[in-house]
Coordinates of C-alpha atoms and ligand atoms in Angstrom, one line a residue:
M1 CA -10.1 1.3 41.5
S2 CA -7.4 -1.1 42.6
T3 CA -7.2 -4.7 41.3
S4 CA -8.0 -6.1 44.8
S5 CA -11.1 -4.0 45.2
A6 CA -12.3 -5.0 41.7
A7 CA -11.7 -8.7 42.5
R8 CA -13.9 -8.6 45.7
T9 CA -17.2 -8.5 43.9
S10 CA -18.2 -10.2 40.7
S11 CA -19.7 -6.9 39.3
G12 CA -16.4 -5.2 40.1
V13 CA -14.5 -8.0 38.1
V14 CA -16.9 -7.4 35.1
L15 CA -16.3 -3.7 35.3
M16 CA -12.5 -4.2 35.4
C17 CA -12.6 -6.5 32.4
T18 CA -14.7 -4.0 30.5
L19 CA -12.1 -1.3 31.2
L20 CA -9.3 -3.5 30.1
L21 CA -11.1 -4.4 26.9
S22 CA -11.8 -0.8 26.1
A23 CA -8.1 0.1 26.8
F24 CA -6.4 -2.7 25.0
C25 CA -8.7 -4.6 22.6
C26 CA -10.8 -2.1 20.9
M27 CA -8.2 0.1 19.3
S28 CA -8.5 -1.7 16.0
M29 CA -11.4 -3.3 14.2
A30 CA -12.6 -6.8 13.4
A31 CA -11.0 -8.2 10.2
G32 CA -13.2 -7.3 7.2
A33 CA -14.6 -4.1 8.8
G34 CA -13.7 -0.8 7.3
V35 CA -13.5 2.9 7.3
A36 CA -14.4 4.8 4.1
F37 CA -13.4 2.3 1.4
F38 CA -10.5 0.8 3.3
E39 CA -10.7 -2.7 4.7
H40 CA -9.1 -3.7 8.0
N41 CA -6.8 -6.7 7.5
P42 CA -3.8 -6.3 9.8
V43 CA -1.2 -8.6 8.3
P44 CA 2.2 -7.9 6.5
G45 CA 1.1 -6.3 3.2
G46 CA -2.3 -5.4 4.7
I47 CA -4.0 -2.4 6.3
A48 CA -4.7 -1.8 10.0
I49 CA -7.5 0.6 10.8
V50 CA -6.8 2.0 14.3
D51 CA -9.2 4.0 16.3
L52 CA -7.1 6.9 17.6
Q53 CA -9.7 7.5 20.4
V54 CA -9.8 11.2 19.5
P55 CA -13.3 12.7 19.0
N56 CA -13.8 13.9 15.4
S57 CA -15.0 17.3 16.8
D58 CA -11.3 17.8 17.5
I59 CA -8.9 18.8 14.7
A60 CA -7.3 15.9 12.9
P61 CA -4.5 14.3 15.0
S62 CA -1.3 13.3 13.3
A63 CA -0.3 9.7 13.4
K64 CA 3.1 8.2 12.5
L65 CA 4.4 4.7 12.0
G66 CA 8.2 5.1 12.4
D67 CA 8.9 8.4 10.7
R68 CA 6.1 8.0 8.2
E69 CA 2.9 10.1 8.4
V70 CA -0.1 7.7 8.0
A71 CA -3.5 8.6 6.6
V72 CA -6.1 9.8 9.2
I73 CA -9.8 9.8 8.5
A74 CA -12.9 10.8 10.6
Q75 CA -15.8 8.4 10.8
N76 CA -18.5 7.5 13.4
G77 CA -17.4 10.2 15.8
S78 CA -13.8 9.3 16.0
W79 CA -10.5 9.7 14.1
Y80 CA -9.0 6.5 12.6
A81 CA -5.5 5.9 11.3
I82 CA -5.4 3.9 8.0
V83 CA -2.0 2.2 8.3
G84 CA -0.2 0.4 5.4
I85 CA 1.8 -2.5 6.9
A86 CA 5.0 -3.4 5.0
L87 CA 5.4 -6.9 3.6
S88 CA 8.6 -7.1 5.6
T89 CA 6.9 -6.4 9.0
E90 CA 7.3 -9.1 11.6
P91 CA 3.9 -10.3 13.0
G92 CA 3.4 -9.0 16.6
T93 CA 2.8 -5.6 18.1
S94 CA 3.4 -2.4 16.1
T95 CA 3.1 1.1 17.6
L96 CA 1.8 4.4 16.2
S97 CA 2.8 7.7 17.7
V98 CA -0.1 10.1 17.9
D99 CA -0.1 13.9 18.3
T100 CA -3.3 15.8 19.1
A101 CA -3.7 19.5 19.8
R102 CA -3.5 18.6 23.5
S103 CA -1.1 15.7 23.9
S104 CA 1.3 13.1 22.5
S105 CA 0.8 9.4 23.0
T106 CA 1.4 6.0 21.5
I107 CA -1.2 3.4 20.4
D108 CA -0.3 -0.3 19.8
F109 CA -1.9 -2.5 17.3
E110 CA -1.4 -6.2 16.4
V111 CA -0.1 -7.5 13.1
N112 CA -1.2 -11.0 12.4
D113 CA 0.8 -13.7 10.6
I114 CA 0.1 -14.6 6.9
Q115 CA 1.8 -17.1 4.6
Y116 CA 2.2 -15.9 1.0
E117 CA 2.8 -18.4 -1.7
E118 CA 6.1 -18.9 -3.5
Q119 CA 6.5 -18.0 -7.2
R120 CA 9.4 -19.0 -9.5
I121 CA 9.9 -17.1 -12.7
V122 CA 12.3 -17.6 -15.6
I123 CA 13.5 -14.4 -17.2
K124 CA 15.3 -14.8 -20.6
D125 CA 17.2 -11.5 -20.3
D126 CA 19.6 -12.4 -17.4
R127 CA 20.7 -8.7 -17.2
K128 CA 17.2 -8.0 -15.8
V129 CA 17.9 -10.4 -12.9
N130 CA 21.7 -9.7 -12.5
P131 CA 22.1 -6.2 -13.7
A132 CA 25.5 -5.0 -15.1
P133 CA 27.5 -2.4 -13.2
L134 CA 26.2 0.4 -15.5
D135 CA 22.6 -0.8 -14.9
M136 CA 23.2 -0.7 -11.1
E137 CA 24.1 3.0 -11.4
R138 CA 20.8 3.6 -13.2
I139 CA 18.8 1.5 -10.7
K140 CA 20.3 3.4 -7.7
K141 CA 19.2 6.8 -9.3
E142 CA 15.8 5.4 -10.0
N143 CA 15.4 4.1 -6.4
V144 CA 16.1 7.7 -5.1
R145 CA 13.5 9.0 -7.5
I146 CA 11.0 6.4 -6.5
A147 CA 11.6 7.2 -2.8
A148 CA 10.8 10.8 -3.5
V149 CA 7.6 9.9 -5.3
K150 CA 6.5 7.7 -2.4
A151 CA 7.1 10.5 0.0
Y152 CA 4.9 12.9 -1.9
R153 CA 1.6 13.6 -0.2
H154 CA -1.6 15.5 -1.1
E155 CA -3.2 16.7 2.1
T156 CA -6.8 15.7 1.4
L157 CA -8.3 12.4 0.2
L158 CA -9.3 12.9 -3.4
S159 CA -11.1 9.6 -3.9
D160 CA -14.1 7.9 -2.4
G161 CA -13.5 4.4 -3.8
F162 CA -11.5 2.4 -6.3
Q163 CA -12.2 0.2 -9.3
L164 CA -9.8 -2.0 -11.3
P165 CA -7.7 -0.1 -13.8
L166 CA -8.4 -2.5 -16.7
E167 CA -10.1 -5.8 -17.6
G168 CA -7.8 -8.8 -17.8
I169 CA -6.7 -12.0 -16.2
L170 CA -5.2 -11.9 -12.7
T171 CA -1.9 -13.9 -13.2
S172 CA 0.0 -13.1 -10.1
P173 CA -1.6 -12.1 -6.8
F174 CA -0.1 -9.8 -4.2
G175 CA 2.6 -10.8 -1.8
L176 CA 4.1 -13.8 -3.6
R177 CA 7.6 -14.7 -2.4
R178 CA 9.5 -14.5 -5.6
F179 CA 12.5 -16.2 -7.2
F180 CA 13.8 -14.9 -10.6
N181 CA 16.0 -17.6 -12.3
D182 CA 16.1 -19.4 -8.9
Q183 CA 17.4 -16.3 -7.1
P184 CA 15.3 -14.8 -4.3
R185 CA 14.1 -11.3 -4.9
R186 CA 11.7 -8.8 -3.3
P187 CA 8.1 -10.1 -2.7
H188 CA 5.4 -9.1 -5.2
G189 CA 4.2 -5.7 -4.2
G190 CA 1.2 -5.6 -6.5
I191 CA -1.0 -7.7 -8.7
D192 CA -0.3 -8.7 -12.3
I193 CA -3.2 -8.5 -14.7
A194 CA -2.5 -10.0 -18.1
A195 CA -4.0 -8.3 -21.2
A196 CA -2.9 -7.8 -24.8
T197 CA -0.4 -5.0 -25.6
G198 CA -2.4 -1.8 -26.2
T199 CA -5.3 -2.6 -23.8
P200 CA -6.3 0.7 -22.3
I201 CA -5.6 1.3 -18.6
Y202 CA -7.9 3.7 -16.8
A203 CA -7.5 5.7 -13.6
P204 CA -9.1 3.6 -10.8
A205 CA -9.9 6.8 -8.8
T206 CA -9.4 10.5 -8.8
G207 CA -5.7 11.4 -8.4
L208 CA -2.7 13.4 -9.3
V209 CA 0.1 12.2 -11.6
V210 CA 3.3 12.4 -9.5
D211 CA 5.7 10.8 -11.9
T212 CA 6.0 9.0 -15.2
G213 CA 9.1 7.5 -16.8
D214 CA 11.0 4.5 -18.1
Y215 CA 12.5 2.4 -15.3
F216 CA 15.0 -0.4 -15.5
F217 CA 12.8 -3.1 -13.9
N218 CA 9.3 -1.5 -14.2
G219 CA 9.6 -0.3 -17.8
N220 CA 7.2 2.6 -18.7
S221 CA 5.6 3.6 -15.4
V222 CA 3.0 6.0 -13.9
F223 CA 2.6 7.0 -10.3
L224 CA -0.6 8.5 -9.0
E225 CA -1.3 10.1 -5.6
H226 CA -4.9 9.9 -4.4
G227 CA -4.4 11.9 -1.2
L228 CA -3.1 11.3 2.3
G229 CA -0.3 9.2 0.9
L230 CA -2.6 6.7 -0.8
Q231 CA -0.8 6.0 -4.1
T232 CA -1.1 3.7 -7.1
F233 CA 1.6 2.5 -9.5
Y234 CA 1.4 1.1 -13.1
A235 CA 4.3 -0.7 -14.7
H236 CA 5.4 -2.3 -18.0
L237 CA 3.2 0.0 -20.2
S238 CA 3.6 0.3 -23.9
K239 CA 2.3 3.9 -24.0
I240 CA 1.8 6.6 -21.3
H241 CA -1.1 9.0 -21.8
V242 CA -0.5 11.4 -18.9
K243 CA 2.3 13.6 -17.6
T244 CA 3.5 14.7 -14.2
G245 CA 1.2 17.3 -12.7
D246 CA -2.0 16.1 -14.5
R247 CA -5.1 15.6 -12.4
V248 CA -7.0 12.5 -13.5
S249 CA -10.6 11.4 -12.7
T250 CA -11.9 7.9 -12.3
G251 CA -12.0 6.3 -15.8
D252 CA -9.6 8.6 -17.5
L253 CA -7.2 6.8 -19.9
I254 CA -3.7 6.9 -18.4
G255 CA -1.8 4.4 -20.5
E256 CA -1.7 1.1 -22.4
V257 CA -0.6 -2.4 -21.4
G258 CA 2.8 -3.4 -22.7
E259 CA 5.8 -5.6 -21.9
T260 CA 8.6 -3.1 -21.0
G261 CA 11.0 -3.7 -18.2
R262 CA 11.4 -7.1 -16.5
V263 CA 8.5 -9.2 -17.8
T264 CA 7.6 -12.6 -19.3
G265 CA 4.8 -11.2 -21.4
P266 CA 2.3 -8.2 -21.8
H267 CA 0.6 -7.4 -18.5
L268 CA -0.1 -4.5 -16.1
H269 CA 1.7 -4.6 -12.8
W270 CA -0.6 -2.6 -10.4
S271 CA 0.4 -1.6 -6.9
V272 CA -1.4 0.3 -4.2
G273 CA 0.7 2.2 -1.6
L274 CA -0.1 3.6 1.8
N275 CA 2.5 5.5 3.9
G276 CA 5.2 4.6 1.5
T277 CA 4.6 0.8 1.5
W278 CA 2.8 -1.5 -0.9
V279 CA -0.4 -3.1 0.3
N280 CA -2.9 -5.6 -1.1
P281 CA -4.9 -3.6 -3.7
Y282 CA -8.1 -5.5 -2.9
L283 CA -8.2 -3.8 0.5
V284 CA -9.1 -0.5 -1.1
M285 CA -11.8 -2.1 -3.3
S286 CA -14.1 -3.4 -0.6
E287 CA -17.1 -1.3 -1.6
Ligands
ZN301 ZN1 3.9 -7.6 -10.9

């Protein structure tokens, strides 16, 4: 149907609008809706759930954001991409590349704007803000190791929901624009939960231990993979109770709260990752 023939009758106009809506507006969901335990909130640091328009009778399509494979889940007769949106993403249109058994295509989705609050922190140990040259060598090596951890992917989703890893007081929400000793640093890629040193930290969902170690900024840390690139990260621990390669179930003890690394007091820094980027942890706890 051409535009002119559609415009000739009112029913034709309605039909054309419907076609346009299904083509451009219904690829992603209404905010707050979800697939599995993921909540759709397409903002920097959020999650976009994008209908790939592939029937779930077909084998799983592969979807990529840039060069990163994103999680793909079947629900309600279709395949959906569960896309982690980096905090550094500019609001506007983002594009997924999608490969099915039959074809390759792209699907656009919109990233809405959000304003995160500013936070200013005073760190007594200035070396944790302005590392010495020797520290920089260590940090560079750690960044390579962290990149490898973030690229690790277990091919099936191991979990069907998340709980908080400990009881405590939320002291710093996700996404804060941060200044350490008045110097701008990366935004807050997780949440901080304050609790006494030694407070047990439990696996919030079934997962695999991908790495543990003592990192310059993060202190004693644990990385878990929950499948399809859904990861969680635990920092500043006093004790670690798991080792790389362990499989943990929801509620298993993985470590204890501490104040190792760059901190102002004992707390757990907890991050949730999707396709290698940190997202707001509350978007996986919507159930
Ligand atoms: Zn933190």
